[in-house]
Amino acid sequence: MTAASLALPAQNRSRGPVNGKSPAAGDHAPRAATRRVLPGFGLSMGLTILYLSLIVLIPLSALFIKTFTLTWPEFWSAVTSPRVMASYRLTFGASFLAATFNLFTGVLLAWVLVRYEFPGKKFVDALVDLPFALPTAVAGISLTALWAGNGWVGQFVESNWGIQVAFTPAGVVVALIFISLPFVVRTVQPVLEEAEKELEEAATCLGATPLQTFVKVILPTITPALLTGFAMAFARAIGEYGSVIFIAGNMPMVSEITSLIIIGKLEQYDFAGATAVATVMLVSSFILLMIINLLQAWQRRRSGLKA
C-alpha cells in the first residue's frame, strides 16, 4: 500500500461530505436558528409576567385576601342576603334574556350584512360597533331619554300598550341588549363569509326548501360561533354598570343590579362585604371565560384548524 493511498482517507475525512459541511455543523445550525426565533425571550417573558402581575394578578389577589378576612358565616350572609340574591336574579336573568335576544337578531343582522348589497351597507356595518366606542354612561342616558314615559318611544309604548320600560327590569334588559349586540354579530359574521355557498346551491338543486337549507346546511356551520357569541354577550352583560344605572331606576329588590350593590357597600365602608359579592361575580365571570375558550377550541377543531 502506497503512501498516497494511505493519505487519501485522511484527506476525505478532513474534507468531510461533498457539500463541504460536516454532519456536526449541519446538526448545530438548525438548533442555533431555533434559539434565535424569539430574541430576548427571558426579558420579554419577565416583562409580560410583571405586567400581568401589576394589572391582573395583584388586584385579584387583593380581592380574595380582603374576602378571606370574613368568616364563612359572615361571607355566606354577605353573598346570600335577600337584597343581594334579588340583584343576582336580575343581573343573570336580564343578561340571559339580552344574550338570547341578540342570538337571533345578531344572526339576522350578520346574514344581511354578508349576503346582501344595499345602499348604506358600510354605514350599517359601522353602527354595529357603536356600543364598543360609545361611553356606557352616554348609552344609558340616551336609552333613558328614548324609553322614558315622555321619550320618543316610551310615550307610545306606555300609552298604547301600557308597558313601562324605563326604571323597571325591562329597561335593564334593553340596555344589556344594546351593549352586547356586537359580540354575536362580529362572531357569526366571519363564519358566514367563509361558508361555502356551493353547499347551499347543491341543497337547493336537490329540492330542499330555504328553511331546510338553513337548518341542515347553514346552522350546523355557524353553531359554534353562535354559542361563542352568546357566551361573550352574556359575560359582557353580567359586568355592565354604566348604561344600566340610568335606565334601571335602582330600586332595591326590584331593579338593582349586582354592580350597584357592590358600589353601595363601598360607599357604606363595608369593604369586606363588597369584596365578597365581587368575588362571586369574579368566579362567575371566570367560569364563563372558560366556557368561551372551550367553545372557541371546539370551533377551531370543526374548522380544521389547530386548537
XYZ file of C-alpha atoms in Angstrom:
307
model
C 0.000 0.000 0.000
C 1.441 3.299 -1.103
C 1.671 6.481 0.920
C -0.801 8.203 -1.436
C -3.471 5.538 -0.777
C -2.981 5.945 2.980
C -3.235 9.717 2.761
C -6.464 9.641 0.720
C -8.825 8.529 3.528
C -7.332 11.142 5.814
C -7.953 13.785 3.148
C -11.524 12.602 2.723
C -12.122 12.665 6.470
C -10.714 16.157 6.779
C -12.773 17.453 3.871
C -15.978 15.838 5.200
C -19.028 15.464 2.930
C -19.117 16.529 -0.651
C -21.093 19.719 0.100
C -18.268 20.927 2.370
C -20.314 20.855 5.613
C -19.639 18.420 8.392
C -22.564 16.494 9.920
C -21.922 18.159 13.251
C -22.153 21.633 11.769
C -25.313 20.687 9.928
C -26.871 19.436 13.158
C -25.992 22.524 15.186
C -27.169 25.118 12.640
C -30.960 24.480 12.936
C -30.764 24.480 16.717
C -28.961 27.825 16.713
C -31.570 29.251 14.348
C -34.347 27.910 16.571
C -32.895 29.613 19.595
C -32.954 32.925 17.747
C -36.609 32.756 16.686
C -37.650 34.938 19.664
C -34.755 37.215 20.623
C -34.738 38.349 24.228
C -37.177 35.670 25.372
C -36.166 35.942 29.009
C -36.616 39.719 29.103
C -39.901 39.565 27.177
C -41.316 36.872 29.442
C -40.222 38.770 32.524
C -41.910 41.980 31.377
C -45.047 40.032 30.451
C -45.287 38.419 33.873
C -44.603 41.768 35.567
C -47.316 43.482 33.534
C -49.876 40.749 34.205
C -48.996 40.755 37.889
C -49.441 44.522 38.271
C -52.593 44.794 36.170
C -54.389 41.499 36.829
C -52.930 39.124 39.395
C -52.166 41.512 42.276
C -55.569 43.310 42.193
C -57.412 39.987 42.024
C -55.261 38.592 44.821
C -56.095 41.639 46.951
C -59.778 40.958 46.298
C -59.504 37.405 47.597
C -57.287 38.401 50.521
C -59.816 41.006 51.678
C -62.614 38.470 51.303
C -60.722 35.950 53.453
C -60.906 38.362 56.396
C -64.530 37.261 56.725
C -65.510 34.063 58.445
C -67.538 31.568 56.459
C -70.862 32.527 58.133
C -70.108 36.223 57.511
C -69.199 35.539 53.889
C -72.297 33.423 53.325
C -74.500 36.052 54.934
C -72.977 38.793 52.767
C -73.456 36.977 49.457
C -76.874 35.446 50.155
C -78.791 38.311 51.756
C -82.248 38.851 50.202
C -81.205 42.113 48.553
C -78.078 40.558 47.041
C -79.979 37.478 45.860
C -82.533 39.732 44.159
C -79.671 41.516 42.377
C -78.270 38.132 41.250
C -81.606 37.167 39.769
C -81.930 40.464 37.930
C -78.317 40.557 36.714
C -78.096 36.978 35.470
C -81.715 36.820 34.289
C -81.556 40.084 32.332
C -78.162 39.127 30.900
C -79.527 35.778 29.742
C -82.575 37.392 28.120
C -80.419 40.003 26.388
C -77.954 37.401 25.096
C -80.812 35.186 23.886
C -82.458 38.094 22.061
C -79.151 39.012 20.425
C -78.644 35.383 19.455
C -81.472 35.713 16.937
C -81.199 39.353 15.937
C -77.416 39.080 15.680
C -77.674 36.193 13.216
C -80.230 38.117 11.166
C -78.068 41.233 11.084
C -74.917 39.272 10.229
C -76.798 37.455 7.441
C -77.981 40.738 5.897
C -74.502 42.270 6.064
C -72.851 39.228 4.457
C -75.379 38.086 1.842
C -76.929 41.314 0.546
C -75.733 44.525 -1.068
C -77.719 47.693 -0.373
C -77.108 51.437 -0.117
C -75.584 52.407 3.212
C -74.285 48.919 3.968
C -70.943 50.189 5.266
C -72.716 52.689 7.489
C -74.895 49.951 8.989
C -71.822 47.766 9.448
C -70.115 50.597 11.319
C -73.171 51.139 13.516
C -72.803 47.593 14.832
C -69.573 48.629 16.537
C -71.094 51.772 18.068
C -71.670 50.172 21.511
C -67.924 49.417 21.623
C -66.948 53.053 21.125
C -69.813 54.814 22.907
C -69.252 55.529 26.621
C -71.646 53.411 28.660
C -72.943 56.427 30.593
C -73.853 58.142 27.317
C -75.623 54.984 26.185
C -77.586 54.846 29.442
C -78.665 58.483 29.229
C -79.674 58.077 25.570
C -81.708 54.942 26.252
C -83.405 56.566 29.228
C -84.385 59.617 27.186
C -85.699 57.317 24.456
C -87.686 54.881 26.629
C -88.875 57.149 29.449
C -92.589 57.940 29.800
C -92.123 61.201 27.903
C -89.492 59.839 25.497
C -89.818 59.344 21.762
C -90.538 55.617 22.049
C -91.559 55.237 25.673
C -94.598 57.504 25.431
C -96.105 55.434 22.617
C -95.346 52.132 24.334
C -96.923 53.264 27.590
C -99.957 54.953 26.040
C -100.773 52.167 23.561
C -99.749 49.017 25.415
C -99.380 50.206 28.995
C -95.825 48.887 29.221
C -93.284 50.896 31.205
C -89.722 50.218 30.115
C -87.562 52.849 31.790
C -86.913 52.473 35.531
C -88.008 48.819 35.508
C -86.219 45.480 34.951
C -87.297 45.753 31.309
C -85.083 48.807 30.997
C -82.161 46.760 32.261
C -82.782 44.194 29.515
C -82.945 46.939 26.867
C -79.620 48.415 27.996
C -77.938 44.999 28.034
C -79.253 44.209 24.551
C -77.708 47.418 23.286
C -74.235 46.845 24.715
C -73.976 43.106 23.926
C -75.286 43.004 20.329
C -71.876 43.451 18.607
C -70.458 40.305 20.207
C -72.894 37.997 18.424
C -72.719 39.841 15.084
C -68.923 40.017 14.965
C -68.596 36.362 15.961
C -71.045 34.989 13.386
C -70.213 37.342 10.503
C -66.751 35.900 9.633
C -68.127 32.356 9.678
C -70.898 33.282 7.258
C -68.377 34.968 4.980
C -66.279 31.784 4.825
C -69.244 29.424 4.395
C -69.335 27.555 1.096
C -72.296 28.729 -0.966
C -71.909 25.685 -3.189
C -73.391 23.536 -0.418
C -76.464 25.757 -0.276
C -76.826 25.645 -4.049
C -76.487 21.858 -4.002
C -79.188 21.577 -1.344
C -81.471 23.803 -3.404
C -80.848 21.707 -6.520
C -81.774 18.588 -4.529
C -85.145 20.102 -3.707
C -84.534 21.497 -0.221
C -86.646 24.427 0.879
C -84.943 27.608 2.159
C -85.822 26.603 5.738
C -84.386 23.120 5.261
C -81.236 24.587 3.725
C -80.760 26.873 6.690
C -81.434 24.193 9.309
C -79.487 21.359 7.659
C -76.617 23.211 5.945
C -76.055 26.681 7.363
C -76.994 26.267 11.026
C -74.539 23.415 11.769
C -71.758 25.556 10.302
C -72.433 28.615 12.434
C -73.491 26.822 15.645
C -70.056 27.023 17.353
C -69.816 30.712 16.505
C -73.361 31.246 17.778
C -72.562 29.632 21.104
C -69.348 31.629 21.419
C -71.135 34.887 20.639
C -73.892 34.051 23.111
C -71.389 33.324 25.885
C -69.430 36.510 25.164
C -72.604 38.627 25.133
C -73.749 37.002 28.379
C -70.407 37.614 30.076
C -70.318 41.233 28.891
C -73.845 41.897 30.132
C -73.134 40.496 33.595
C -70.438 43.070 34.267
C -72.244 46.085 32.781
C -72.799 49.084 35.052
C -72.688 52.490 33.348
C -75.527 52.084 30.860
C -77.794 50.273 33.336
C -77.874 52.567 36.350
C -79.553 55.397 34.405
C -82.415 53.346 32.981
C -82.883 50.771 35.757
C -84.331 53.001 38.455
C -82.128 51.204 41.018
C -84.987 50.231 43.312
C -83.904 47.660 45.934
C -85.313 44.165 45.362
C -86.753 45.301 42.010
C -84.301 46.890 39.568
C -80.986 46.900 41.414
C -78.097 45.112 39.679
C -75.218 43.418 41.481
C -72.655 46.001 40.398
C -74.721 48.681 42.137
C -74.830 46.518 45.280
C -71.027 46.483 45.306
C -70.867 50.263 44.863
C -73.362 50.736 47.683
C -71.347 48.584 50.067
C -68.206 50.538 49.246
C -69.992 53.814 49.944
C -71.007 52.376 53.327
C -67.375 51.400 54.007
C -68.324 47.725 54.032
C -65.230 46.759 52.075
C -65.261 43.099 53.092
C -68.902 42.718 52.074
C -68.229 44.435 48.747
C -65.285 42.157 48.005
C -67.358 39.111 48.967
C -70.041 39.938 46.411
C -67.348 40.896 43.889
C -65.700 37.503 44.415
C -68.925 35.743 43.479
C -69.156 37.795 40.304
C -65.465 37.188 39.565
C -65.839 33.423 39.861
C -68.926 33.525 37.649
C -67.064 35.552 35.018
C -64.104 33.159 35.159
C -66.387 30.185 34.582
C -67.930 31.959 31.597
C -64.484 32.705 30.169
C -63.569 29.040 30.485
C -66.742 28.109 28.625
C -65.916 30.651 25.904
C -62.405 29.212 25.496
C -63.796 25.681 25.224
C -66.330 26.804 22.612
C -63.641 28.576 20.613
C -61.440 25.469 20.724
C -64.397 23.405 19.519
C -64.989 25.892 16.705
C -61.335 25.682 15.622
C -61.473 21.879 15.577
C -64.620 21.935 13.463
C -62.932 24.385 11.089
C -59.932 22.087 10.730
C -57.539 24.493 12.462
C -55.084 23.667 15.196
C -56.551 24.384 18.632
